[in-house]
Amino acid sequence: MNETIFDLETATDTGVAGRLGISRREFLKFCTATAATLGLPASAEAAIAKAMESAQRPSVIWLQFQECTGCSESLLRAEHPTIDKLILDVISLDYHETLFAAAGHQAEAARKAAMKAHKGKYVLVVEGAIPVKEKGIYCKIGGQTAVDMLKECAADAAAVIAIGSCASWGGMPATDPNPTGASSVAEILGKTVVTIPGCPPNPYNFLATVVHFLTFKSLPAVDQLGRPLFAYSRLIHESCERRAHFDAGRFAIEFGDEGHRKGFCLYKLGCKGPETYANCPTIGFNDLGEVSWPVGCGHPCIGCTEKGVGFTKPIHQLATLKSVEPPLFYPRIVEGQGAISLGGAALLAGIAGAAAGAVVVMSKKLGKDNDDQGKGGKSGKSRDEP
Ligand code: FSX
Ligand code: SF4
Ligand code: F3S
């Protein structure tokens, strides 16, 4: 059987790239990076590019309940190529309270119309927790409780994605004593849904999930909490740029002390990286380089992606060490140093998820001398620089 060959060289000249106002090269780089984020081989680039070129944009209904809108904000603030443009190009956002120009009855009518027109085919994205105490009166939209609106919209959805920690497991609104009975999407629907926790979540994890759905017509593999394995299968502690200091017993003890200024490990300041599953250190936020994540900026991870850790454990409480074994992907700081190409790193990282993270960590760790480690591994360069 002859398969249709998708021509990467020509297909995007007038397609997504043209619509977004970015170069074809930038678009293909994005497809490659998304494939790596998803833990897929580079050959998946063509399939991703083809799916994103498709004229059939899935209808998305985006609900917002008990939250701060940080999830939407983080999506809109991402750059290179601007993720908001990408998202709005590959999906048809038919209902979003913050972004809609419409208001009141007009907005609600648009939601109902989209649900009817795309029955069984639309993607439902939920941001924020859902209060259940006092029959759900603590969050109402257009006179309807959040509980009822979620159930109504989920009934005919092709897929449900809970974005942010609030929707994923209750997050900040569910903090003890949880006066409103803030609950997760899965608790309300009584089934596992795909969750993208984080407060806010990393927009690339959401985008990669949507691209997976577009490309393969299915959502990515998830763990028992609904978190995509490509993003949440590794502890932050495994990929952290300060891990060599942890292994060497070099810790910041107080904010601003010598260890803190030198970029030592933040474990004794309460860093929850050792019990938090997320890819923050490997993909960072906002394309600002390797300091653009909490620990990179000198603040302990508070475990915002992890139920029972974020907004639950006091910030200065020591983390539970879920794994004490040093990572496989970089040498101890007392060992000799070598050099490795990105290609070689990718090969060793394999394709089983978080490959991009492994590449970044290996490339950062190998080829650096002990003195550089003592400075916290900060080169001042962006991730894209050699
Ligand atoms: Fe929650 Fe998202 Fe934190 Fe805020 O809306 S995960 S409070 S960043 O916005 O839901
Ligand atoms: Fe990094 Fe925190 Fe682990 Fe230290 S404890 S290595 S700062 S994740
Ligand atoms: Fe959250 Fe920790 Fe990442 S606080 S953003 S899970 S580094």
XYZ file of C-alpha atoms and ligand atoms in Angstrom:
411
model
C 0.000 0.000 0.000
C 1.312 3.432 -0.905
C 1.491 5.847 1.980
C 1.136 9.561 1.437
C 4.518 11.122 2.059
C 4.409 14.401 3.950
C 6.976 16.806 2.549
C 8.485 18.716 5.453
C 10.404 21.020 3.152
C 7.392 22.495 1.440
C 4.380 21.746 3.524
C 4.745 24.520 6.047
C 5.665 27.401 3.796
C 2.092 28.516 3.461
C 0.632 26.518 6.320
C 0.930 27.027 10.059
C 4.218 28.896 9.710
C 2.666 31.335 7.299
C -0.355 31.856 9.501
C 1.794 32.391 12.579
C 4.201 34.713 10.860
C 7.208 32.579 11.760
C 9.754 30.986 9.475
C 9.372 27.413 8.260
C 12.619 26.620 10.061
C 11.231 27.902 13.361
C 8.074 25.884 12.871
C 10.020 22.686 12.185
C 12.225 23.359 15.195
C 9.094 23.611 17.274
C 7.825 20.277 15.891
C 11.150 18.609 16.681
C 11.206 20.049 20.190
C 7.623 18.892 20.769
C 8.521 15.397 19.589
C 11.431 15.382 22.044
C 9.247 16.697 24.867
C 6.816 13.871 24.182
C 9.689 11.391 24.287
C 9.150 10.515 20.632
C 11.880 9.898 18.062
C 12.763 12.777 15.764
C 10.919 10.994 12.953
C 7.670 11.990 14.699
C 8.386 15.542 13.579
C 6.719 14.936 10.211
C 3.568 13.502 11.753
C 3.330 16.418 14.159
C 3.869 18.978 11.401
C 1.216 17.278 9.282
C -1.306 17.242 12.115
C -0.705 20.897 12.861
C -1.216 21.744 9.201
C -4.616 20.106 9.265
C -7.537 22.364 8.587
C -9.623 20.366 11.031
C -9.017 22.214 14.232
C -10.660 20.542 17.237
C -13.209 22.579 19.112
C -12.051 23.358 22.647
C -14.284 24.475 25.474
C -12.241 25.936 28.342
C -13.926 26.279 31.728
C -12.586 28.327 34.651
C -13.709 27.781 38.222
C -11.838 28.320 41.529
C -8.473 29.567 40.319
C -6.321 32.633 39.728
C -6.182 32.422 35.906
C -2.451 31.751 36.205
C -2.851 28.686 33.989
C -4.235 30.757 31.118
C -1.724 33.508 31.848
C 1.246 31.143 31.700
C -0.002 29.889 28.358
C -0.369 33.393 26.986
C 3.007 34.573 28.272
C 5.009 31.780 26.642
C 7.261 32.694 23.756
C 9.147 31.359 20.768
C 7.118 30.661 18.783
C 4.404 32.312 20.774
C 2.484 29.475 22.269
C -0.746 31.418 22.418
C -0.605 31.860 18.658
C 0.170 28.187 18.196
C -2.612 27.095 20.466
C -5.105 29.415 18.862
C -4.008 28.230 15.436
C -4.235 24.497 16.040
C -7.439 24.524 18.045
C -10.720 26.329 17.747
C -11.191 27.954 21.130
C -14.964 28.180 21.247
C -15.365 29.167 24.889
C -12.894 30.807 27.267
C -14.188 33.300 29.805
C -10.986 35.349 30.036
C -10.228 35.556 26.329
C -13.747 35.909 25.039
C -14.856 39.295 23.783
C -18.407 38.116 24.386
C -19.922 38.283 27.856
C -23.039 37.234 29.710
C -25.766 35.431 27.765
C -23.836 35.790 24.504
C -20.877 33.835 25.936
C -23.088 31.115 27.369
C -24.921 30.836 24.042
C -21.554 30.334 22.285
C -20.675 27.508 24.668
C -24.003 25.757 24.111
C -23.715 26.193 20.347
C -20.194 24.730 20.284
C -21.267 21.769 22.419
C -24.168 21.064 20.065
C -22.182 21.510 16.848
C -19.249 19.368 18.024
C -21.095 16.842 20.162
C -18.782 13.950 21.058
C -15.811 15.616 19.362
C -14.768 18.629 21.403
C -11.974 18.774 23.946
C -12.932 20.046 27.383
C -10.195 21.868 29.283
C -10.904 22.660 32.924
C -8.941 25.229 34.915
C -9.630 25.571 38.642
C -11.121 23.467 41.390
C -14.825 22.780 41.816
C -16.471 23.549 45.177
C -19.027 21.011 46.370
C -19.998 22.276 49.841
C -23.456 23.822 50.284
C -24.589 22.333 46.968
C -21.790 24.056 45.096
C -22.935 27.653 45.684
C -19.372 28.969 46.115
C -18.779 29.047 42.370
C -21.539 29.858 39.922
C -21.352 31.019 36.306
C -24.436 32.327 34.556
C -26.498 31.043 37.492
C -25.179 27.496 37.081
C -22.947 25.855 39.680
C -19.454 24.781 38.638
C -20.386 21.185 39.468
C -23.347 21.224 37.089
C -21.485 23.056 34.330
C -18.572 20.619 34.476
C -20.849 17.570 34.333
C -22.870 19.082 31.481
C -19.787 19.918 29.412
C -17.974 16.638 30.138
C -20.943 14.496 29.081
C -20.346 14.957 25.347
C -16.604 15.697 25.326
C -14.171 13.548 23.333
C -11.465 14.210 25.917
C -11.156 16.031 29.225
C -7.943 17.764 30.314
C -7.584 19.219 33.812
C -5.031 22.028 33.596
C -3.274 23.289 36.728
C -3.071 21.851 40.218
C -6.482 23.237 41.229
C -8.308 21.219 38.567
C -5.916 18.261 38.903
C -6.144 17.675 42.638
C -7.682 20.709 44.350
C -4.538 22.825 44.582
C -4.559 26.015 46.587
C -8.379 26.287 46.967
C -8.396 22.849 48.606
C -5.824 23.827 51.231
C -6.834 22.751 54.729
C -9.498 23.389 56.027
C -10.894 23.610 52.491
C -13.939 25.716 53.432
C -15.677 25.379 50.072
C -15.061 21.665 49.527
C -12.827 22.422 46.540
C -12.506 19.212 44.512
C -10.696 17.987 41.428
C -12.211 17.303 38.018
C -11.630 13.563 38.475
C -13.464 13.596 41.811
C -16.489 15.309 40.279
C -16.600 13.111 37.173
C -15.727 9.912 39.041
C -13.063 8.895 36.543
C -9.416 9.539 35.742
C -8.827 12.441 33.387
C -5.597 13.753 31.915
C -4.091 16.208 34.385
C -1.414 18.853 33.802
C -0.656 19.912 37.387
C 1.499 22.867 38.343
C 0.642 26.269 39.776
C 0.924 27.422 37.133
C 1.592 24.417 34.923
C 4.245 24.553 32.266
C 2.488 25.643 29.056
C 4.645 23.340 26.938
C 3.295 20.297 28.737
C -0.216 21.396 27.852
C 0.721 22.199 24.271
C 2.533 18.857 23.850
C -0.564 17.067 25.176
C -2.795 18.869 22.674
C -0.345 18.187 19.838
C -0.308 14.495 20.803
C -4.105 14.461 20.609
C -4.021 16.151 17.205
C -1.310 13.884 15.837
C -2.333 10.491 17.169
C -6.053 11.094 17.864
C -5.469 10.013 21.442
C -4.168 11.496 24.656
C -0.667 10.591 25.871
C 0.052 7.760 28.315
C -0.524 8.848 31.903
C 0.319 7.706 35.427
C -2.258 6.681 38.031
C -2.985 10.359 38.718
C -3.622 11.130 35.067
C -0.309 12.955 34.566
C 1.320 12.484 31.142
C 4.365 10.286 31.589
C 6.418 12.347 29.166
C 6.348 15.223 31.659
C 5.757 13.740 35.097
C 7.578 10.412 35.222
C 10.748 11.739 36.844
C 11.460 13.458 40.113
C 12.686 17.023 39.853
C 15.588 15.890 42.039
C 16.754 13.553 39.237
C 17.232 16.334 36.707
C 18.067 19.286 38.927
C 21.126 21.335 37.998
C 22.039 21.484 41.713
C 21.941 17.708 42.164
C 25.707 17.353 42.167
C 25.791 19.599 45.236
C 23.214 17.418 46.988
C 25.344 14.345 46.309
C 28.423 16.177 47.587
C 26.626 17.403 50.729
C 26.844 21.071 49.817
C 23.713 22.900 50.962
C 22.381 26.416 51.377
C 21.333 26.674 55.025
C 19.813 30.153 54.968
C 18.619 32.402 52.171
C 21.496 34.665 51.231
C 24.235 32.660 52.941
C 27.400 31.665 51.125
C 25.976 28.325 49.978
C 22.879 30.014 48.619
C 24.954 32.604 46.766
C 27.109 29.847 45.268
C 24.105 27.922 43.973
C 24.316 24.971 46.347
C 21.462 22.514 46.875
C 18.282 23.919 48.462
C 17.194 20.717 50.210
C 17.810 22.144 53.690
C 15.720 25.180 52.806
C 12.804 22.825 52.237
C 13.119 22.054 48.536
C 10.488 19.450 47.613
C 12.251 18.361 44.434
C 13.056 14.957 45.965
C 9.339 14.082 46.194
C 7.890 16.009 43.272
C 7.394 14.602 39.804
C 7.713 17.201 37.032
C 9.999 18.288 34.212
C 10.537 21.897 35.375
C 14.366 21.701 35.438
C 14.560 20.248 31.967
C 12.233 22.514 30.032
C 12.103 25.638 32.211
C 9.605 28.421 31.790
C 9.274 31.260 29.295
C 12.395 30.406 27.263
C 14.539 32.570 29.491
C 17.429 30.164 29.872
C 18.455 27.727 32.512
C 17.543 29.825 35.556
C 13.913 30.129 34.518
C 12.417 27.715 37.009
C 12.010 28.024 40.792
C 15.212 26.261 41.902
C 17.131 27.895 39.070
C 16.128 31.267 40.540
C 17.294 30.228 44.017
C 13.928 29.311 45.545
C 13.183 25.806 46.803
C 10.604 23.868 44.826
C 7.350 23.878 46.833
C 6.026 20.780 45.068
C 3.266 22.615 43.251
C 2.595 19.672 40.910
C 2.318 17.127 43.685
C -0.829 16.351 45.694
C -0.014 16.151 49.397
C 3.115 18.276 48.966
C 2.295 21.629 47.354
C 0.085 23.836 49.559
C 0.102 21.046 52.129
C 3.607 20.607 53.520
C 5.147 23.687 55.159
C 7.711 25.298 52.903
C 10.618 24.713 55.286
C 9.758 21.092 56.111
C 12.363 18.738 54.715
C 11.241 16.679 51.736
C 10.842 12.934 51.803
C 13.698 11.447 49.827
C 11.984 9.139 47.359
C 15.214 8.209 45.643
C 18.699 8.538 47.094
C 20.500 7.032 44.128
C 22.440 9.585 42.058
C 21.053 10.007 38.548
C 22.538 7.879 35.817
C 22.916 10.717 33.404
C 25.843 12.709 34.736
C 29.064 11.941 36.535
C 29.618 12.658 40.194
C 31.460 15.934 40.552
C 34.558 14.051 41.773
C 34.798 12.072 38.542
C 36.706 12.965 35.410
C 34.924 15.074 32.868
C 34.211 14.327 29.248
C 32.326 15.801 26.362
C 29.220 14.541 24.602
C 27.259 15.684 21.618
C 23.570 16.428 21.779
C 23.007 13.569 19.347
C 24.871 11.136 21.551
C 22.950 12.343 24.562
C 19.651 11.828 22.785
C 20.683 8.314 21.819
C 21.482 7.390 25.391
C 18.366 9.063 26.696
C 16.237 6.803 24.524
C 12.696 7.517 23.542
C 10.875 6.469 26.687
C 9.733 9.875 27.842
C 11.550 12.947 29.134
C 14.209 12.495 26.486
C 14.539 16.234 26.073
C 15.203 16.539 29.766
C 17.890 13.916 29.691
C 19.573 15.657 26.791
C 19.616 18.983 28.591
C 20.893 17.507 31.841
C 23.597 15.448 30.207
C 24.801 18.289 28.074
C 24.910 20.584 31.067
C 26.676 18.135 33.341
C 29.251 16.604 31.071
C 32.224 18.621 30.014
C 32.062 20.946 33.006
C 34.826 21.114 35.538
C 34.458 21.027 39.292
C 35.033 24.735 39.556
C 32.068 25.376 37.292
C 29.936 23.114 39.487
C 30.996 25.207 42.449
C 29.404 28.203 40.764
C 26.118 26.336 40.561
C 26.527 25.439 36.907
C 25.190 28.770 35.750
C 26.805 29.796 32.551
C 24.531 32.744 31.964
C 23.713 31.322 28.564
C 20.275 30.519 27.310
C 19.309 26.909 26.673
C 19.621 27.441 22.964
C 23.211 28.616 23.102
C 25.997 26.067 22.641
Fe -4.791 26.981 40.059
Fe -4.748 27.887 37.386
Fe -2.491 27.858 40.282
Fe -3.735 29.732 39.346
O -5.910 28.798 37.082
S -3.042 25.881 39.443
S -4.272 28.835 41.353
S -1.686 29.208 38.757
O -4.516 29.598 37.718
O -5.796 26.877 38.502
Fe 17.731 20.313 43.350
Fe 16.081 20.532 45.374
Fe 17.130 18.145 44.786
Fe 18.644 20.061 45.815
S 16.897 19.043 46.816
S 19.151 18.770 44.081
S 17.804 21.935 44.912
S 15.728 19.342 43.521
Fe 6.276 23.847 40.922
Fe 8.467 22.871 41.945
Fe 8.200 23.044 39.358
S 7.301 24.578 42.747
S 6.980 24.859 39.096
S 7.006 21.773 40.714
S 10.048 23.423 40.524
